[in-house]
PDB file of C-alpha atoms in Angstrom:
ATOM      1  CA  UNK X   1      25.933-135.952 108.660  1.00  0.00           C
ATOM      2  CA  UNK X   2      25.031-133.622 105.804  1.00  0.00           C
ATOM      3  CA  UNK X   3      27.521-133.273 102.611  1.00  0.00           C
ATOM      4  CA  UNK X   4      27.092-130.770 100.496  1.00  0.00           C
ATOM      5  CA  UNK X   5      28.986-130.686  96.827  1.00  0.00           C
ATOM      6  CA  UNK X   6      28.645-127.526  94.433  1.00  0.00           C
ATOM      7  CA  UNK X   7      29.140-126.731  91.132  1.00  0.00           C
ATOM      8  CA  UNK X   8      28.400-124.860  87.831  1.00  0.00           C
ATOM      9  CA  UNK X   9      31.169-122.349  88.681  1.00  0.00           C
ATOM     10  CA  UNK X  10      33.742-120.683  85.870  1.00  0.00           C
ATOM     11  CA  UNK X  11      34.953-117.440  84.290  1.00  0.00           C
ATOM     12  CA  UNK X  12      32.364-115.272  83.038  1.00  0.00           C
ATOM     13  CA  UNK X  13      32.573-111.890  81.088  1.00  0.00           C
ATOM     14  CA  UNK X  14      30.617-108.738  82.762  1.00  0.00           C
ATOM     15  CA  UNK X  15      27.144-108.996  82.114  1.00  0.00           C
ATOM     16  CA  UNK X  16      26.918-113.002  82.147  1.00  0.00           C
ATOM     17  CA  UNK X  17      25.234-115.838  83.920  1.00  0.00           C
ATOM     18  CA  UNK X  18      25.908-118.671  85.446  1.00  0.00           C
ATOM     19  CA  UNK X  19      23.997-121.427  87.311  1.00  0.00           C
ATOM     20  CA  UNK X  20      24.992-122.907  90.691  1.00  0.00           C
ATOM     21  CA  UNK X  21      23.961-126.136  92.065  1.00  0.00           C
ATOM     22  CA  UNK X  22      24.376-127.703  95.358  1.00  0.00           C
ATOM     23  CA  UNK X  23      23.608-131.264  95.749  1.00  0.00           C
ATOM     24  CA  UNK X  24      23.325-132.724  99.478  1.00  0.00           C
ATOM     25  CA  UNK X  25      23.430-135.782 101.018  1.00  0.00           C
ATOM     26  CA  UNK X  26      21.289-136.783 104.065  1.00  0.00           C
ATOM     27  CA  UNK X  27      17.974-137.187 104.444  1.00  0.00           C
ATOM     28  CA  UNK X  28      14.495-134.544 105.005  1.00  0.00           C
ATOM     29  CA  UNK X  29      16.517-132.054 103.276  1.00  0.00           C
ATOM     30  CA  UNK X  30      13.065-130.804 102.042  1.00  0.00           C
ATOM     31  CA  UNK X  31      12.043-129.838 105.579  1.00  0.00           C
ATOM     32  CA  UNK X  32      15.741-127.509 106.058  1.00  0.00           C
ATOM     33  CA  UNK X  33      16.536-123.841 105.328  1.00  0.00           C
ATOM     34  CA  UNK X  34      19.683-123.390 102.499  1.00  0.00           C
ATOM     35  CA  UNK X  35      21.802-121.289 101.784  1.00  0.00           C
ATOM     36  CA  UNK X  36      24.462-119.870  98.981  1.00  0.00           C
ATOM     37  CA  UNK X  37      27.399-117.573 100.904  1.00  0.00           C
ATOM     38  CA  UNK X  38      31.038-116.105  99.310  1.00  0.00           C
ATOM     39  CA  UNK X  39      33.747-115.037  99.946  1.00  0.00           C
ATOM     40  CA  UNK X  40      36.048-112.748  98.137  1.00  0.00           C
ATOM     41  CA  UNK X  41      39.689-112.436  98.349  1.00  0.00           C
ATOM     42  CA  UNK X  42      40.439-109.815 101.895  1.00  0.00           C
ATOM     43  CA  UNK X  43      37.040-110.209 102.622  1.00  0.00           C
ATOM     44  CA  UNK X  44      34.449-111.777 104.831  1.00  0.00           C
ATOM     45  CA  UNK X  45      32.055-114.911 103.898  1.00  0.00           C
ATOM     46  CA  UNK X  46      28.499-112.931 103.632  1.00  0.00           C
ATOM     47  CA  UNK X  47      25.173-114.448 103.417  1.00  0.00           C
ATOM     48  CA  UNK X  48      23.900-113.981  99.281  1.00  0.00           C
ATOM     49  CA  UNK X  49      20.951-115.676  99.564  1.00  0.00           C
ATOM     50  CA  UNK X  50      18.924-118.144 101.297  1.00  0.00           C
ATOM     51  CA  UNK X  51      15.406-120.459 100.508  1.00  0.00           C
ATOM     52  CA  UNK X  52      13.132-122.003 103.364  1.00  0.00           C
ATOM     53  CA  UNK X  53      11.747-124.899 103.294  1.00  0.00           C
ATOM     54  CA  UNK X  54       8.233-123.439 102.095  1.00  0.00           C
ATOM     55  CA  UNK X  55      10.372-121.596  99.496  1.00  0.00           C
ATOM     56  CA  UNK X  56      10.611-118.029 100.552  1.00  0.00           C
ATOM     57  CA  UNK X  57      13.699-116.735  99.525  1.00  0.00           C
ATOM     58  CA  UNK X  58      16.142-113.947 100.672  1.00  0.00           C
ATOM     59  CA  UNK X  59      18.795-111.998  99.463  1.00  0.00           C
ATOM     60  CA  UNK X  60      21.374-109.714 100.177  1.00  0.00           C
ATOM     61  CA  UNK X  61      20.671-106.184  98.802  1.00  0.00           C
ATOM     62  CA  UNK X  62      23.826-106.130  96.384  1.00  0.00           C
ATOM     63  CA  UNK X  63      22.336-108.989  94.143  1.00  0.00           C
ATOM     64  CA  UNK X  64      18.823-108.397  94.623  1.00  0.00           C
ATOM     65  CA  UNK X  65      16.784-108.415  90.934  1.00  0.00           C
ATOM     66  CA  UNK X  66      19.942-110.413  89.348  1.00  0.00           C
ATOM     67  CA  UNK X  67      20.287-113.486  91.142  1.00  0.00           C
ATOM     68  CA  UNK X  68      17.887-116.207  92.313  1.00  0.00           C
ATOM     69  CA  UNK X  69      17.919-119.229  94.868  1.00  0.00           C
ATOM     70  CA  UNK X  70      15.271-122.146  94.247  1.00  0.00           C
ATOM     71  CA  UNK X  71      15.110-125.839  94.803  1.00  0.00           C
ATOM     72  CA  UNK X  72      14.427-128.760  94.074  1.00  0.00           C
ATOM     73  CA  UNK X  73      13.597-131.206  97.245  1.00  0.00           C
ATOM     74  CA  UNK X  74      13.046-134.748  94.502  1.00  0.00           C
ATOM     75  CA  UNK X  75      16.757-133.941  93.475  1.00  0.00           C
ATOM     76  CA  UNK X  76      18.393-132.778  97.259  1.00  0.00           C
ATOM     77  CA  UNK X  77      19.528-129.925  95.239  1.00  0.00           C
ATOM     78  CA  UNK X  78      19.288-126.022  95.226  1.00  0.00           C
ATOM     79  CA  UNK X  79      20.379-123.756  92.740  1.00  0.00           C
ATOM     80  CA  UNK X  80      21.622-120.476  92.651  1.00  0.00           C
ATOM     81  CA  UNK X  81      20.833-118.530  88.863  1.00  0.00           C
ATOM     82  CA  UNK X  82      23.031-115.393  88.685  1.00  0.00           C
ATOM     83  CA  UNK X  83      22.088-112.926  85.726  1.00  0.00           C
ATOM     84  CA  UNK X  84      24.325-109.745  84.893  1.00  0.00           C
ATOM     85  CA  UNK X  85      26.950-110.596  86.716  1.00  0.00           C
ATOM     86  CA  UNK X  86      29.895-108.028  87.728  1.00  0.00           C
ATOM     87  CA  UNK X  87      33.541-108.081  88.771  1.00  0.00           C
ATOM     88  CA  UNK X  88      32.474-107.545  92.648  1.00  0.00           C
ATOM     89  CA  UNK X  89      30.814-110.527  92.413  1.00  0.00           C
ATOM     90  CA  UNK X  90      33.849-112.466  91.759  1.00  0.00           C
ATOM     91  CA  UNK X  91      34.031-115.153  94.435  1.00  0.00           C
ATOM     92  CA  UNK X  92      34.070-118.313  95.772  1.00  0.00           C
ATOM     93  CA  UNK X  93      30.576-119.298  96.227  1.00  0.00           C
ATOM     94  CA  UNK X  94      29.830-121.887  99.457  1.00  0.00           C
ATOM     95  CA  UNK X  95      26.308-124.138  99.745  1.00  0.00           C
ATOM     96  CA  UNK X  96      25.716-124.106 103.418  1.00  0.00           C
ATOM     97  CA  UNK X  97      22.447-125.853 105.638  1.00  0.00           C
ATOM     98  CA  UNK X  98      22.303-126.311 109.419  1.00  0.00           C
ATOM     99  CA  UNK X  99      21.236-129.388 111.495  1.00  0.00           C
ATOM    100  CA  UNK X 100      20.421-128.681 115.343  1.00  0.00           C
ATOM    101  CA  UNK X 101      22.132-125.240 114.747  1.00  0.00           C
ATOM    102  CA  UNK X 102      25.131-127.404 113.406  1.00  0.00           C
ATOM    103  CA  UNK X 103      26.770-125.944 109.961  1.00  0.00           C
ATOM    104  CA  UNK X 104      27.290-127.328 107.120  1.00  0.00           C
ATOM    105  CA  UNK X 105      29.642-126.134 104.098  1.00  0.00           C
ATOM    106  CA  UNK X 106      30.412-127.298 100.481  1.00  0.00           C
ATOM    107  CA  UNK X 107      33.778-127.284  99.325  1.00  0.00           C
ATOM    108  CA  UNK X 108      32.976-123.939  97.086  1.00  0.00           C
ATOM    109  CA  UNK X 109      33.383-123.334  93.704  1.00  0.00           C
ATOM    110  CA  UNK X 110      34.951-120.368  91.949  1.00  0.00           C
ATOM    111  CA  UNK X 111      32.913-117.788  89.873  1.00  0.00           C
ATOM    112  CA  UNK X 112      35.398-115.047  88.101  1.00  0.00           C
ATOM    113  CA  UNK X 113      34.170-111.973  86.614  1.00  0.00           C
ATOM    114  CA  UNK X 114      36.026-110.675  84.325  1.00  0.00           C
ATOM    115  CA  UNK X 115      37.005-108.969  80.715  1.00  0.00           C
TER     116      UNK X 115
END
């Protein structure tokens, strides 16, 4: 059993940043694969970024260069830093990890991008 609590969400102006963090229960979370996904309003979850457990990191094309995924295995924690941030990327931002293919979600927290 894995839980997974975010936070660091909030309203920011165009241009802003914010800091995400994920905190997870469970144990080896060093040795797992993590993820940040959202989910705007009408659309799909999508995949924004993810960080092995060696520390390679992906990320969608539409936040490449702004945002960046990283962690910290002493804390169970993994951040998401997002720089010049933009209306589209107004969403509610989900932690998400996998044990024996099984998902895991956070209860999300809302980043607003706005004037």
């Amino acid at each position: 059993q894995v839980q997974l609590v975010e936070s660091g969400g909030g309203l920011v102006q165009p241009g802003g940043s914010l800091r995400l963090s994920c905190a997870a229960s469970g144990s080896a979370f060093s040795i797992y694969t993590m993820a940040w996904y959202r989910q705007a309003p009408g659309k799909q979850r999508e995949l924004v970024a993810r960080i092995t457990s060696d520390g390679r990191a992906e990320y969608t094309d539409s936040v490449r260069g702004r945002f960046t995924i990283s962690r910290d295995n002493a804390k169970n924690t993994v951040y998401l830093q997002m720089n010049s941030l933009q209306p589209e990327d107004t969403a509610v931002y989900y932690c998400n990890t996998a044990r024996n293919w099984f998902p895991y979600w956070g209860q999300g927290t809302q980043v607003t991008v706005s004037s």
